[in-house]
Coordinates of C-alpha atoms in Angstrom, one line a residue:
M1 CA 8.9 -70.1 37.5
S2 CA 8.6 -72.2 34.4
D3 CA 11.6 -74.3 35.5
K4 CA 10.0 -75.0 38.9
S5 CA 6.6 -76.0 37.3
D6 CA 8.4 -78.3 34.8
L7 CA 10.3 -79.9 37.6
K8 CA 7.2 -80.4 39.6
A9 CA 5.3 -82.0 36.7
E10 CA 8.3 -84.3 36.0
L11 CA 8.2 -85.5 39.6
E12 CA 4.5 -86.2 39.4
R13 CA 5.0 -88.2 36.2
K14 CA 7.7 -90.2 37.9
K15 CA 5.5 -91.0 40.9
Q16 CA 2.7 -92.2 38.6
R17 CA 5.1 -94.4 36.6
L18 CA 6.6 -95.9 39.8
A19 CA 3.1 -96.8 41.0
Q20 CA 2.4 -98.4 37.7
I21 CA 5.6 -100.5 37.8
R22 CA 4.8 -101.7 41.4
E23 CA 1.2 -102.6 40.4
E24 CA 2.5 -104.6 37.4
K25 CA 5.0 -106.4 39.6
K26 CA 2.4 -107.2 42.2
R27 CA 0.0 -108.6 39.5
K28 CA 2.7 -110.8 38.0
E29 CA 3.7 -112.1 41.4
E30 CA 0.0 -113.0 42.1
E31 CA -0.3 -114.7 38.8
R32 CA 2.9 -116.7 39.4
K33 CA 1.7 -117.8 42.8
K34 CA -1.7 -118.7 41.5
K35 CA -0.2 -120.9 38.7
E36 CA 2.1 -122.6 41.2
A37 CA -1.0 -123.4 43.4
D38 CA -2.8 -124.8 40.4
M39 CA 0.2 -127.0 39.5
Q40 CA 0.3 -128.3 43.1
Q41 CA -3.4 -129.1 43.1
K42 CA -3.0 -131.0 39.8
K43 CA 0.0 -133.0 41.0
E44 CA -1.7 -134.1 44.2
P45 CA -4.4 -136.3 42.5
V46 CA -1.9 -137.9 40.3
Q47 CA 0.2 -138.8 43.3
D48 CA -3.0 -140.2 45.0
D49 CA -3.8 -142.2 41.9
S50 CA -0.3 -143.7 41.8
D51 CA -0.6 -144.9 45.4
L52 CA -4.0 -146.5 44.7
D53 CA -2.5 -148.4 41.7
R54 CA 0.4 -149.6 43.9
K55 CA -2.0 -150.9 46.5
R56 CA -4.2 -152.5 43.9
R57 CA -1.2 -154.3 42.4
E58 CA -0.2 -155.5 45.9
T59 CA -3.7 -156.8 46.5
E60 CA -3.8 -158.6 43.2
A61 CA -0.4 -160.2 43.9
L62 CA -1.6 -161.3 47.3
L63 CA -4.8 -162.9 45.8
Q64 CA -2.8 -164.6 43.1
S65 CA -0.5 -166.1 45.7
I66 CA -3.5 -167.9 47.4
G67 CA -5.0 -169.0 44.0
I68 CA -7.7 -166.4 43.6
S69 CA -7.8 -164.5 40.3
P70 CA -9.0 -160.8 40.5
E71 CA -10.1 -160.6 36.9
P72 CA -13.5 -162.3 37.0
P73 CA -15.2 -159.6 39.0
L74 CA -13.9 -157.1 36.6
V75 CA -15.1 -159.2 33.6
S76 CA -18.5 -160.0 35.1
T77 CA -19.3 -156.3 35.4
P78 CA -17.8 -154.9 32.3
S79 CA -19.8 -151.8 32.4
D80 CA -18.8 -151.1 35.9
A81 CA -15.3 -152.0 35.1
G82 CA -15.3 -150.0 32.0
S83 CA -16.8 -147.1 33.7
Q84 CA -14.4 -147.5 36.5
D85 CA -11.4 -147.9 34.2
S86 CA -12.6 -145.0 32.1
G87 CA -13.2 -143.1 35.3
D88 CA -9.8 -143.9 36.5
L89 CA -7.7 -143.8 33.4
G90 CA -9.6 -141.0 31.6
P91 CA -8.8 -138.3 34.1
L92 CA -5.3 -139.7 34.4
T93 CA -4.7 -139.5 30.7
R94 CA -6.2 -136.1 30.6
R95 CA -4.1 -135.0 33.6
R96 CA -1.0 -136.4 32.0
L97 CA -1.7 -134.5 28.8
H98 CA -2.6 -131.5 30.7
K99 CA 0.6 -131.9 32.7
L100 CA 2.6 -131.6 29.5
G101 CA 0.7 -128.5 28.7
V102 CA 1.3 -127.1 32.1
S103 CA 5.0 -127.6 31.7
K104 CA 4.9 -125.4 28.7
V105 CA 2.9 -122.7 30.5
T106 CA 5.6 -122.6 33.2
Q107 CA 7.8 -120.8 30.7
V108 CA 6.1 -117.5 31.7
D109 CA 8.1 -117.7 34.9
F110 CA 11.3 -117.0 32.9
L111 CA 12.6 -113.4 32.8
P112 CA 10.6 -111.2 30.3
R113 CA 12.2 -109.3 27.5
E114 CA 14.8 -106.8 28.7
V115 CA 13.5 -103.2 28.6
V116 CA 16.1 -100.5 28.3
S117 CA 15.3 -97.2 29.8
Y118 CA 17.1 -93.9 29.2
S119 CA 17.1 -91.4 32.0
K120 CA 19.7 -88.8 32.9
E121 CA 22.3 -90.3 30.6
T122 CA 22.2 -93.7 32.6
Q123 CA 21.2 -97.0 31.0
T124 CA 19.9 -99.6 33.4
P125 CA 17.8 -102.8 32.8
L126 CA 14.5 -103.0 34.6
A127 CA 14.8 -105.8 37.2
T128 CA 11.7 -108.0 37.6
H129 CA 12.7 -109.7 40.9
Q130 CA 13.6 -107.4 43.7
S131 CA 13.2 -107.9 47.4
E132 CA 10.9 -105.7 49.4
E133 CA 13.8 -104.1 51.2
D134 CA 15.3 -103.1 47.8
E135 CA 12.1 -101.7 46.7
E136 CA 11.8 -99.6 49.9
D137 CA 15.4 -98.4 49.9
E138 CA 16.0 -97.8 46.3
E139 CA 14.5 -94.8 44.5
M140 CA 13.4 -95.8 41.1
V141 CA 14.1 -93.4 38.3
E142 CA 11.2 -93.0 35.9
P143 CA 12.1 -93.6 32.3
K144 CA 11.1 -90.9 30.0
I145 CA 7.6 -91.4 28.8
G146 CA 7.1 -91.0 25.1
H147 CA 10.8 -91.5 24.3
D148 CA 10.0 -93.9 21.5
S149 CA 7.4 -91.5 20.1
E150 CA 9.8 -88.6 20.2
L151 CA 12.4 -90.7 18.2
E152 CA 9.7 -91.6 15.7
N153 CA 8.7 -87.9 15.4
Q154 CA 12.3 -86.9 14.8
E155 CA 12.7 -89.6 12.2
K156 CA 9.5 -88.4 10.4
K157 CA 10.9 -84.8 10.5
Q158 CA 14.2 -85.9 9.0
E159 CA 12.3 -87.8 6.3
T160 CA 10.2 -84.6 5.7
K161 CA 13.4 -82.5 5.5
E162 CA 15.1 -84.9 3.2
A163 CA 12.2 -85.0 0.9
P164 CA 13.0 -82.9 -2.2
P165 CA 10.8 -79.9 -2.8
R166 CA 8.1 -80.2 -5.4
E167 CA 9.0 -78.4 -8.6
L168 CA 6.5 -75.7 -9.5
T169 CA 4.7 -75.7 -12.7
E170 CA 4.9 -72.9 -15.2
E171 CA 1.5 -71.7 -14.3
E172 CA 2.4 -71.6 -10.6
K173 CA 5.7 -69.7 -11.4
Q174 CA 3.8 -67.1 -13.4
Q175 CA 1.3 -66.7 -10.7
I176 CA 4.0 -66.0 -8.1
L177 CA 5.9 -63.6 -10.4
H178 CA 2.8 -61.5 -10.9
S179 CA 1.6 -61.6 -7.3
E180 CA 1.6 -58.3 -5.4
E181 CA 3.8 -59.7 -2.5
F182 CA 6.5 -60.7 -4.9
L183 CA 6.4 -57.4 -6.8
I184 CA 6.8 -55.5 -3.6
F185 CA 9.6 -57.7 -2.4
F186 CA 11.4 -57.6 -5.8
D187 CA 11.0 -53.8 -6.1
R188 CA 12.6 -53.2 -2.7
T189 CA 15.3 -55.9 -3.0
I190 CA 16.5 -54.8 -6.4
R191 CA 17.4 -51.4 -5.0
V192 CA 19.3 -53.0 -2.1
I193 CA 21.3 -55.2 -4.4
E194 CA 22.1 -52.2 -6.6
R195 CA 23.4 -50.4 -3.6
A196 CA 25.4 -53.4 -2.5
L197 CA 27.1 -53.7 -5.9
A198 CA 28.0 -50.0 -6.1
E199 CA 28.6 -48.9 -2.5
D200 CA 30.3 -50.1 0.7
S201 CA 28.2 -48.0 3.1
D202 CA 24.9 -48.9 4.9
I203 CA 22.9 -50.5 2.1
F204 CA 20.0 -51.6 4.3
F205 CA 18.5 -48.2 5.0
D206 CA 14.9 -48.1 4.1
Y207 CA 13.8 -44.7 2.7
S208 CA 10.1 -45.7 2.7
G209 CA 10.1 -45.5 6.5
R210 CA 8.1 -48.8 6.9
E211 CA 10.6 -50.1 9.4
L212 CA 10.6 -46.9 11.4
E213 CA 6.8 -46.9 11.6
E214 CA 6.8 -50.4 13.0
K215 CA 9.0 -49.3 15.9
D216 CA 7.6 -48.1 19.1
G217 CA 8.9 -44.8 20.6
D218 CA 11.4 -42.5 19.2
V219 CA 14.6 -44.6 19.7
Q220 CA 14.8 -46.5 16.5
A221 CA 17.0 -49.4 15.5
G222 CA 19.4 -46.8 13.9
A223 CA 19.9 -45.0 17.2
N224 CA 23.0 -47.1 18.0
L225 CA 26.5 -45.7 17.5
S226 CA 28.6 -47.6 15.0
F227 CA 32.4 -47.3 14.7
N228 CA 33.5 -45.9 11.4
R229 CA 37.3 -45.5 11.5
Q230 CA 40.3 -44.4 13.6
F231 CA 42.9 -41.7 12.9
Y232 CA 46.3 -42.4 14.4
D233 CA 49.9 -41.8 13.2
E234 CA 52.6 -43.9 14.8
H235 CA 55.1 -41.0 14.5
W236 CA 53.1 -37.9 15.2
S237 CA 50.2 -39.2 17.4
K238 CA 52.1 -41.6 19.7
H239 CA 52.4 -40.5 23.4
R240 CA 50.5 -37.3 22.7
V241 CA 47.1 -36.1 24.0
V242 CA 44.4 -34.9 21.6
T243 CA 43.7 -31.3 22.9
C244 CA 41.2 -30.0 20.3
M245 CA 39.5 -30.8 17.0
D246 CA 37.6 -29.0 14.3
W247 CA 35.8 -29.8 11.0
S248 CA 36.2 -27.8 7.8
L249 CA 33.2 -25.9 6.6
Q250 CA 34.5 -25.7 3.0
Y251 CA 35.6 -29.4 2.8
P252 CA 33.4 -31.4 5.2
E253 CA 35.6 -34.5 4.9
L254 CA 38.6 -32.7 6.4
M255 CA 39.2 -32.4 10.1
V256 CA 42.1 -30.9 12.1
A257 CA 43.3 -32.1 15.5
S258 CA 45.8 -30.6 17.8
Y259 CA 48.1 -32.5 20.1
S260 CA 50.2 -31.8 23.2
N261 CA 53.9 -32.5 23.5
N262 CA 55.5 -36.0 23.5
E263 CA 57.6 -36.3 26.7
D264 CA 59.3 -39.4 25.3
A265 CA 60.6 -37.5 22.3
P266 CA 62.3 -34.3 23.6
H267 CA 63.8 -33.6 20.2
E268 CA 60.4 -33.6 18.4
P269 CA 58.3 -30.4 18.1
D270 CA 56.2 -29.9 21.2
G271 CA 53.1 -28.8 19.3
V272 CA 51.5 -30.8 16.4
A273 CA 48.4 -30.3 14.3
L274 CA 47.3 -33.0 11.9
V275 CA 44.7 -32.7 9.1
W276 CA 42.8 -35.9 8.5
N277 CA 40.7 -36.9 5.5
M278 CA 37.5 -38.9 5.9
K279 CA 36.9 -39.3 2.2
F280 CA 39.8 -41.8 1.6
K281 CA 40.9 -44.9 3.4
K282 CA 44.5 -44.0 3.8
T283 CA 45.9 -44.1 7.3
T284 CA 48.3 -41.1 7.1
P285 CA 47.3 -37.5 7.7
E286 CA 46.6 -35.2 4.8
Y287 CA 48.8 -32.4 6.3
V288 CA 51.3 -32.3 9.2
F289 CA 51.9 -29.0 11.0
H290 CA 54.0 -28.3 14.1
C291 CA 55.4 -25.6 16.2
Q292 CA 57.6 -25.2 19.3
S293 CA 54.8 -25.1 21.9
S294 CA 52.0 -27.5 22.7
V295 CA 48.9 -26.7 20.7
M296 CA 46.0 -26.4 23.1
S297 CA 43.3 -25.2 20.6
V298 CA 42.9 -25.3 16.9
C299 CA 40.3 -24.4 14.2
F300 CA 39.9 -24.0 10.5
A301 CA 39.9 -20.3 9.6
R302 CA 36.3 -19.7 8.4
F303 CA 36.2 -18.1 5.0
H304 CA 39.8 -19.1 4.4
P305 CA 39.8 -22.8 3.5
N306 CA 43.6 -23.0 3.4
L307 CA 44.4 -21.6 6.8
V308 CA 44.6 -23.4 10.1
V309 CA 44.7 -21.4 13.4
G310 CA 46.3 -22.7 16.6
G311 CA 46.5 -21.5 20.2
T312 CA 49.6 -22.6 22.1
Y313 CA 50.5 -23.2 25.7
S314 CA 53.0 -20.4 25.5
G315 CA 50.3 -17.9 24.5
Q316 CA 51.3 -17.5 20.9
I317 CA 48.7 -17.7 18.1
V318 CA 50.1 -19.6 15.1
L319 CA 48.8 -19.7 11.6
W320 CA 49.5 -22.5 9.1
D321 CA 48.8 -22.5 5.4
N322 CA 48.5 -25.8 3.5
R323 CA 49.6 -24.0 0.3
S324 CA 53.0 -23.6 1.8
H325 CA 55.6 -26.3 1.7
R326 CA 56.6 -25.5 5.2
R327 CA 55.2 -27.4 8.2
T328 CA 55.9 -24.5 10.5
P329 CA 53.6 -21.5 10.9
V330 CA 53.5 -18.9 8.2
Q331 CA 52.4 -16.3 10.9
R332 CA 52.6 -16.1 14.6
T333 CA 51.7 -13.5 17.3
P334 CA 54.5 -12.0 19.4
L335 CA 55.1 -13.0 23.0
S336 CA 54.4 -9.5 24.5
A337 CA 52.2 -7.8 26.9
A338 CA 50.1 -6.6 24.0
A339 CA 49.1 -10.2 23.2
H340 CA 48.8 -13.4 25.2
T341 CA 51.3 -14.6 27.6
H342 CA 49.2 -17.5 29.1
P343 CA 47.9 -20.7 27.6
V344 CA 45.2 -20.1 24.9
Y345 CA 42.4 -22.7 25.2
C346 CA 39.9 -20.7 23.0
V347 CA 40.2 -19.7 19.3
N348 CA 37.3 -18.9 17.1
V349 CA 36.7 -17.1 13.8
V350 CA 33.4 -15.1 13.9
G351 CA 31.7 -12.7 11.5
T352 CA 30.9 -12.8 7.8
Q353 CA 32.7 -13.3 4.5
N354 CA 33.6 -9.6 4.3
A355 CA 33.9 -8.8 8.0
H356 CA 35.3 -11.4 10.3
N357 CA 37.8 -11.6 13.1
L358 CA 39.8 -14.2 15.0
I359 CA 38.8 -14.2 18.7
T360 CA 41.2 -15.7 21.3
V361 CA 41.1 -15.9 25.0
S362 CA 43.9 -17.0 27.4
T363 CA 43.7 -18.4 31.0
D364 CA 44.6 -15.0 32.5
G365 CA 41.3 -13.6 31.2
K366 CA 42.6 -11.6 28.3
M367 CA 40.6 -11.6 25.1
C368 CA 42.1 -10.4 21.8
S369 CA 40.6 -9.8 18.4
W370 CA 42.8 -10.3 15.4
S371 CA 42.9 -9.9 11.7
L372 CA 44.1 -13.0 9.9
D373 CA 46.1 -10.8 7.5
M374 CA 48.2 -9.4 10.4
L375 CA 49.0 -11.2 13.6
S376 CA 51.7 -8.9 14.8
T377 CA 49.2 -6.7 16.8
P378 CA 45.7 -7.5 18.0
Q379 CA 43.0 -5.2 16.7
E380 CA 41.2 -5.2 20.1
S381 CA 42.0 -6.5 23.5
M382 CA 40.0 -6.8 26.7
E383 CA 40.5 -8.0 30.2
L384 CA 37.7 -10.3 31.3
V385 CA 37.4 -9.2 35.0
Y386 CA 34.5 -9.9 37.4
N387 CA 33.6 -7.1 39.7
K388 CA 36.4 -5.1 38.3
S389 CA 39.0 -6.9 40.4
K390 CA 38.9 -10.7 39.8
P391 CA 40.4 -11.9 36.5
V392 CA 38.4 -14.8 34.9
A393 CA 40.6 -17.9 34.3
V394 CA 38.9 -18.9 31.0
T395 CA 38.9 -22.6 30.0
G396 CA 36.2 -22.4 27.3
M397 CA 34.3 -20.0 25.1
A398 CA 31.3 -20.2 22.9
F399 CA 29.3 -17.8 20.7
P400 CA 25.6 -18.2 20.1
T401 CA 24.6 -19.0 16.5
G402 CA 24.6 -15.8 14.4
D403 CA 26.0 -13.6 17.2
V404 CA 29.4 -12.0 17.1
N405 CA 29.1 -9.7 20.1
N406 CA 27.8 -11.8 23.0
F407 CA 29.4 -15.0 24.2
V408 CA 29.7 -17.2 27.2
V409 CA 32.9 -18.5 29.0
G410 CA 33.6 -21.2 31.5
S411 CA 36.3 -20.8 34.2
E412 CA 38.6 -22.8 36.3
E413 CA 36.5 -21.9 39.4
G414 CA 33.5 -23.7 38.0
T415 CA 31.6 -20.4 37.3
V416 CA 30.1 -19.6 33.9
Y417 CA 29.9 -16.0 32.7
T418 CA 28.2 -14.1 29.9
A419 CA 30.3 -11.5 28.2
C420 CA 30.1 -8.8 25.6
R421 CA 32.7 -7.5 23.1
H422 CA 31.3 -4.1 22.4
G423 CA 28.8 -1.6 23.9
S424 CA 28.3 0.0 27.3
K425 CA 28.4 -3.3 29.0
A426 CA 31.5 -4.7 27.4
G427 CA 33.2 -7.3 29.4
I428 CA 31.8 -9.8 32.0
G429 CA 28.1 -9.6 32.5
E430 CA 26.0 -12.2 34.3
V431 CA 27.3 -14.9 36.6
F432 CA 26.1 -18.5 36.4
E433 CA 26.9 -20.7 39.4
G434 CA 26.2 -24.4 39.6
H435 CA 29.3 -26.5 39.0
Q436 CA 31.5 -27.7 41.8
G437 CA 34.7 -28.0 39.7
P438 CA 36.5 -26.4 36.7
V439 CA 34.4 -26.1 33.5
T440 CA 36.0 -28.3 30.9
G441 CA 33.6 -27.7 28.0
I442 CA 31.0 -25.2 26.9
N443 CA 28.8 -25.0 23.8
C444 CA 25.8 -23.0 22.6
H445 CA 22.8 -24.4 20.9
M446 CA 23.5 -24.6 17.1
A447 CA 20.5 -26.2 15.3
V448 CA 18.5 -23.7 13.3
G449 CA 14.8 -24.3 13.0
P450 CA 11.3 -22.8 13.4
I451 CA 11.9 -22.1 17.1
D452 CA 14.9 -20.1 18.4
F453 CA 16.9 -22.0 21.1
S454 CA 20.1 -19.9 20.8
H455 CA 19.7 -18.8 24.4
L456 CA 20.5 -22.4 25.5
F457 CA 24.0 -23.7 26.2
V458 CA 25.5 -26.8 27.9
T459 CA 28.6 -27.1 30.1
S460 CA 30.7 -30.0 31.3
S461 CA 32.9 -30.1 34.4
F462 CA 35.2 -32.1 36.7
D463 CA 32.2 -32.5 39.0
W464 CA 31.1 -35.5 36.8
T465 CA 28.0 -33.6 35.5
V466 CA 26.7 -31.9 32.4
K467 CA 24.4 -28.9 33.0
L468 CA 21.8 -27.3 30.7
W469 CA 21.6 -23.5 31.0
T470 CA 19.7 -20.6 29.5
T471 CA 21.1 -17.0 29.4
K472 CA 17.8 -15.9 30.8
H473 CA 18.4 -17.5 34.2
N474 CA 21.5 -17.8 36.3
K475 CA 20.8 -21.2 37.6
P476 CA 21.0 -24.4 35.6
L477 CA 17.8 -25.7 34.1
Y478 CA 18.9 -29.3 34.5
S479 CA 21.8 -31.4 35.6
F480 CA 22.7 -34.6 33.9
E481 CA 24.4 -36.9 36.4
D482 CA 24.9 -40.2 34.7
N483 CA 28.7 -40.1 34.5
A484 CA 31.1 -41.6 37.1
D485 CA 34.2 -39.6 36.1
Y486 CA 35.4 -36.2 34.8
V487 CA 33.3 -35.0 31.9
Y488 CA 35.8 -33.4 29.6
D489 CA 33.7 -32.0 26.7
V490 CA 30.2 -31.5 25.5
M491 CA 28.7 -30.3 22.2
W492 CA 25.2 -29.8 20.7
S493 CA 24.2 -31.5 17.5
P494 CA 24.4 -29.0 14.6
V495 CA 21.1 -30.3 13.1
H496 CA 19.0 -31.9 15.9
P497 CA 17.6 -29.4 18.4
A498 CA 17.4 -31.8 21.4
L499 CA 20.6 -33.8 20.9
F500 CA 24.0 -33.3 22.4
A501 CA 27.2 -35.4 22.9
C502 CA 29.6 -35.6 25.8
V503 CA 32.7 -37.6 26.7
D504 CA 34.3 -38.5 30.0
G505 CA 37.5 -39.9 31.6
M506 CA 36.3 -43.5 31.5
G507 CA 36.4 -43.5 27.7
R508 CA 32.6 -43.2 27.3
L509 CA 30.8 -41.3 24.6
D510 CA 27.2 -40.5 25.4
L511 CA 24.4 -39.1 23.2
W512 CA 21.5 -37.4 24.9
N513 CA 18.2 -36.9 23.1
L514 CA 16.2 -34.8 25.5
N515 CA 13.0 -35.4 23.6
S516 CA 13.4 -39.1 24.5
D517 CA 14.9 -39.1 27.9
T518 CA 16.6 -36.8 30.4
E519 CA 17.6 -39.4 32.9
V520 CA 19.9 -41.7 30.9
P521 CA 21.7 -41.3 27.6
T522 CA 19.9 -42.3 24.5
A523 CA 23.0 -44.0 23.1
S524 CA 26.4 -44.8 24.6
V525 CA 29.7 -46.4 23.6
A526 CA 33.0 -47.0 25.4
I527 CA 36.2 -47.0 23.3
E528 CA 38.6 -49.8 23.3
G529 CA 41.2 -49.6 26.1
A530 CA 39.0 -47.2 28.1
S531 CA 41.4 -44.2 27.6
A532 CA 40.1 -40.9 28.7
L533 CA 38.2 -39.0 26.0
N534 CA 39.2 -35.3 26.0
R535 CA 37.3 -33.8 23.1
V536 CA 34.1 -34.4 21.0
R537 CA 33.2 -32.6 17.8
W538 CA 30.2 -33.2 15.5
A539 CA 30.6 -33.2 11.8
Q540 CA 28.8 -30.3 10.0
G541 CA 26.1 -32.7 8.7
G542 CA 25.4 -34.1 12.1
K543 CA 25.8 -37.8 10.9
E544 CA 29.3 -38.4 12.4
V545 CA 30.9 -37.5 15.7
A546 CA 34.6 -37.5 16.4
V547 CA 36.2 -38.0 19.8
G548 CA 39.8 -37.7 20.8
D549 CA 41.5 -39.6 23.6
S550 CA 44.5 -39.3 25.9
E551 CA 46.5 -41.7 23.7
G552 CA 46.5 -39.5 20.6
R553 CA 43.8 -41.5 18.8
I554 CA 40.7 -40.1 17.1
W555 CA 37.6 -42.2 16.9
I556 CA 34.9 -41.6 14.3
Y557 CA 31.4 -42.9 14.9
D558 CA 28.4 -42.9 12.7
V559 CA 25.4 -41.7 14.6
G560 CA 22.6 -43.1 12.3
E561 CA 19.0 -42.3 12.5
L562 CA 19.3 -40.8 16.0
A563 CA 20.9 -37.6 14.5
V564 CA 18.1 -37.1 11.9
P565 CA 15.5 -34.7 13.3
H566 CA 11.8 -35.1 12.6
N567 CA 9.6 -32.2 11.7
D568 CA 8.1 -32.0 15.2
E569 CA 11.4 -32.1 17.1
W570 CA 11.5 -28.3 17.7
T571 CA 7.9 -28.2 19.2
R572 CA 8.6 -31.3 21.3
F573 CA 11.8 -29.8 22.6
A574 CA 9.9 -26.7 23.5
R575 CA 7.5 -28.8 25.5
T576 CA 10.4 -30.6 27.1
L577 CA 11.9 -27.3 28.3
V578 CA 8.6 -26.3 29.8
E579 CA 8.5 -29.5 31.8
I580 CA 12.1 -29.0 32.9
R581 CA 11.3 -25.5 34.0
A582 CA 8.2 -26.7 35.9
N583 CA 10.2 -29.4 37.7
R584 CA 12.9 -26.9 38.6
A585 CA 10.3 -24.5 40.0
D586 CA 8.8 -27.3 42.1
S587 CA 12.2 -28.3 43.5
E588 CA 13.0 -24.7 44.4
E589 CA 9.7 -24.3 46.2
E590 CA 10.4 -27.5 48.1
G591 CA 13.9 -26.3 49.0
A592 CA 12.5 -23.0 50.3
V593 CA 9.9 -24.8 52.4
E594 CA 12.6 -27.0 53.9
L595 CA 14.8 -24.0 54.7
A596 CA 11.8 -22.2 56.3
A597 CA 11.1 -25.2 58.4

């Protein structure tokens, strides 16, 4: 709208200028014609006087020829003659002098000073004599009004800029140094400079919270994801897919990633697990482990900082020890009917320091419990069967925080189940239906706070959705449908009650803060190359998130202020859940009414 109004105003100014130019030309033309008329009138009496003199001379000559002199009458009446002469010659003399003056005035008919106008990068002289047809046919372009004044203003500004600043007196300097504004500025800036000199991390974080208070809403400036670094090894990562990742509890800077086989290198080991170090800038892995089958799942053995557990495509469970000089497993389970014979996508160490077990589940629905000291035989095994006849093809498993007995599993059919390890209801319990494709990721709520949300869990699927569930209801509480490709993994933040991350096949990482919005992600980032992202894992502190792609690369992102929970996040999330339940109840009622109709 502003462009149209400016254009309209410009056209009005051009019309006014055009009218002014035409009025000026008309006035000059009238003056010129008037002056020419005056000149003509002045010349006519002179011409008449010259004819009279000629006739007088002829008459005098004729009188002299017959002997009569014309002078006596003139002499006898000197007053008359004088008056006549004066009356005849006076005006003539004056007219002749005035004639010379008029010849000078005629200079105004010459072309006036050339006026140069600048309009639309075209320079044209303003013509003073134009025919009426030219005036009617030609559209005159209005010169920019105030162009000279603008140039003068620019010159004044340049002179002002070029003028050297006035040097302050000692009294003025002391007044500034002791002013409150300067002291506040100096107090904050000195800390920033000290950080800049000593650290290479984010030195502009303000702990006073002034910047956060000035922001509107909960999504602050620090909510954006920022790329930290990438883990990739040209030999061990190339042409392999990242299948699983885990962070160490004892050493938070360490993470382990498992990789599938490299079809372009048949002589290389099929399974690889690499331990990466976030603390140092080196580009090579801290440890390299491998085995003869693709590693589908991996984790650090909780309470054993030196052990790494892997589940393979062949069904074997392998155990690596970084204290050993061998890159191959120090222990492995047998390929027998007593153990797993199908791919193992789930490995997890649960329990306490003095009583813990390794829990594994394969895609044939078999769950085994192991002691890390002896992997030759499982301590317990169970067939996860629904309705005592249908084996559950498990693709994911998750234990609620602090629970070692109850867990949830996702299946290839898209169904989610609750299950129990011990008790009268051991095995598959409730059924949760909602996904239209295989469940690719499942994770239970992990953040511990004043309100218990351990009954919540999220799932991802090939149906392009992420769903929020509660173990208290067999229908999803909410479905997040912002993705346009397979959603391969999902995970709750370990510190923020309303925050979770998910990744999809288009290479996009999304962070959802349900306290801010449930319709669109709070923050998103797409990796370079748009390779499919297979796995996502939060660091234990919740400040970094790692994602693995189909090209063997691991991307580390700093989450920033979005991951830091405020004191009221738990109560706000409780209110959000109440609203979600109310909306779900309303939609169910509307659906029932439509079915009845």
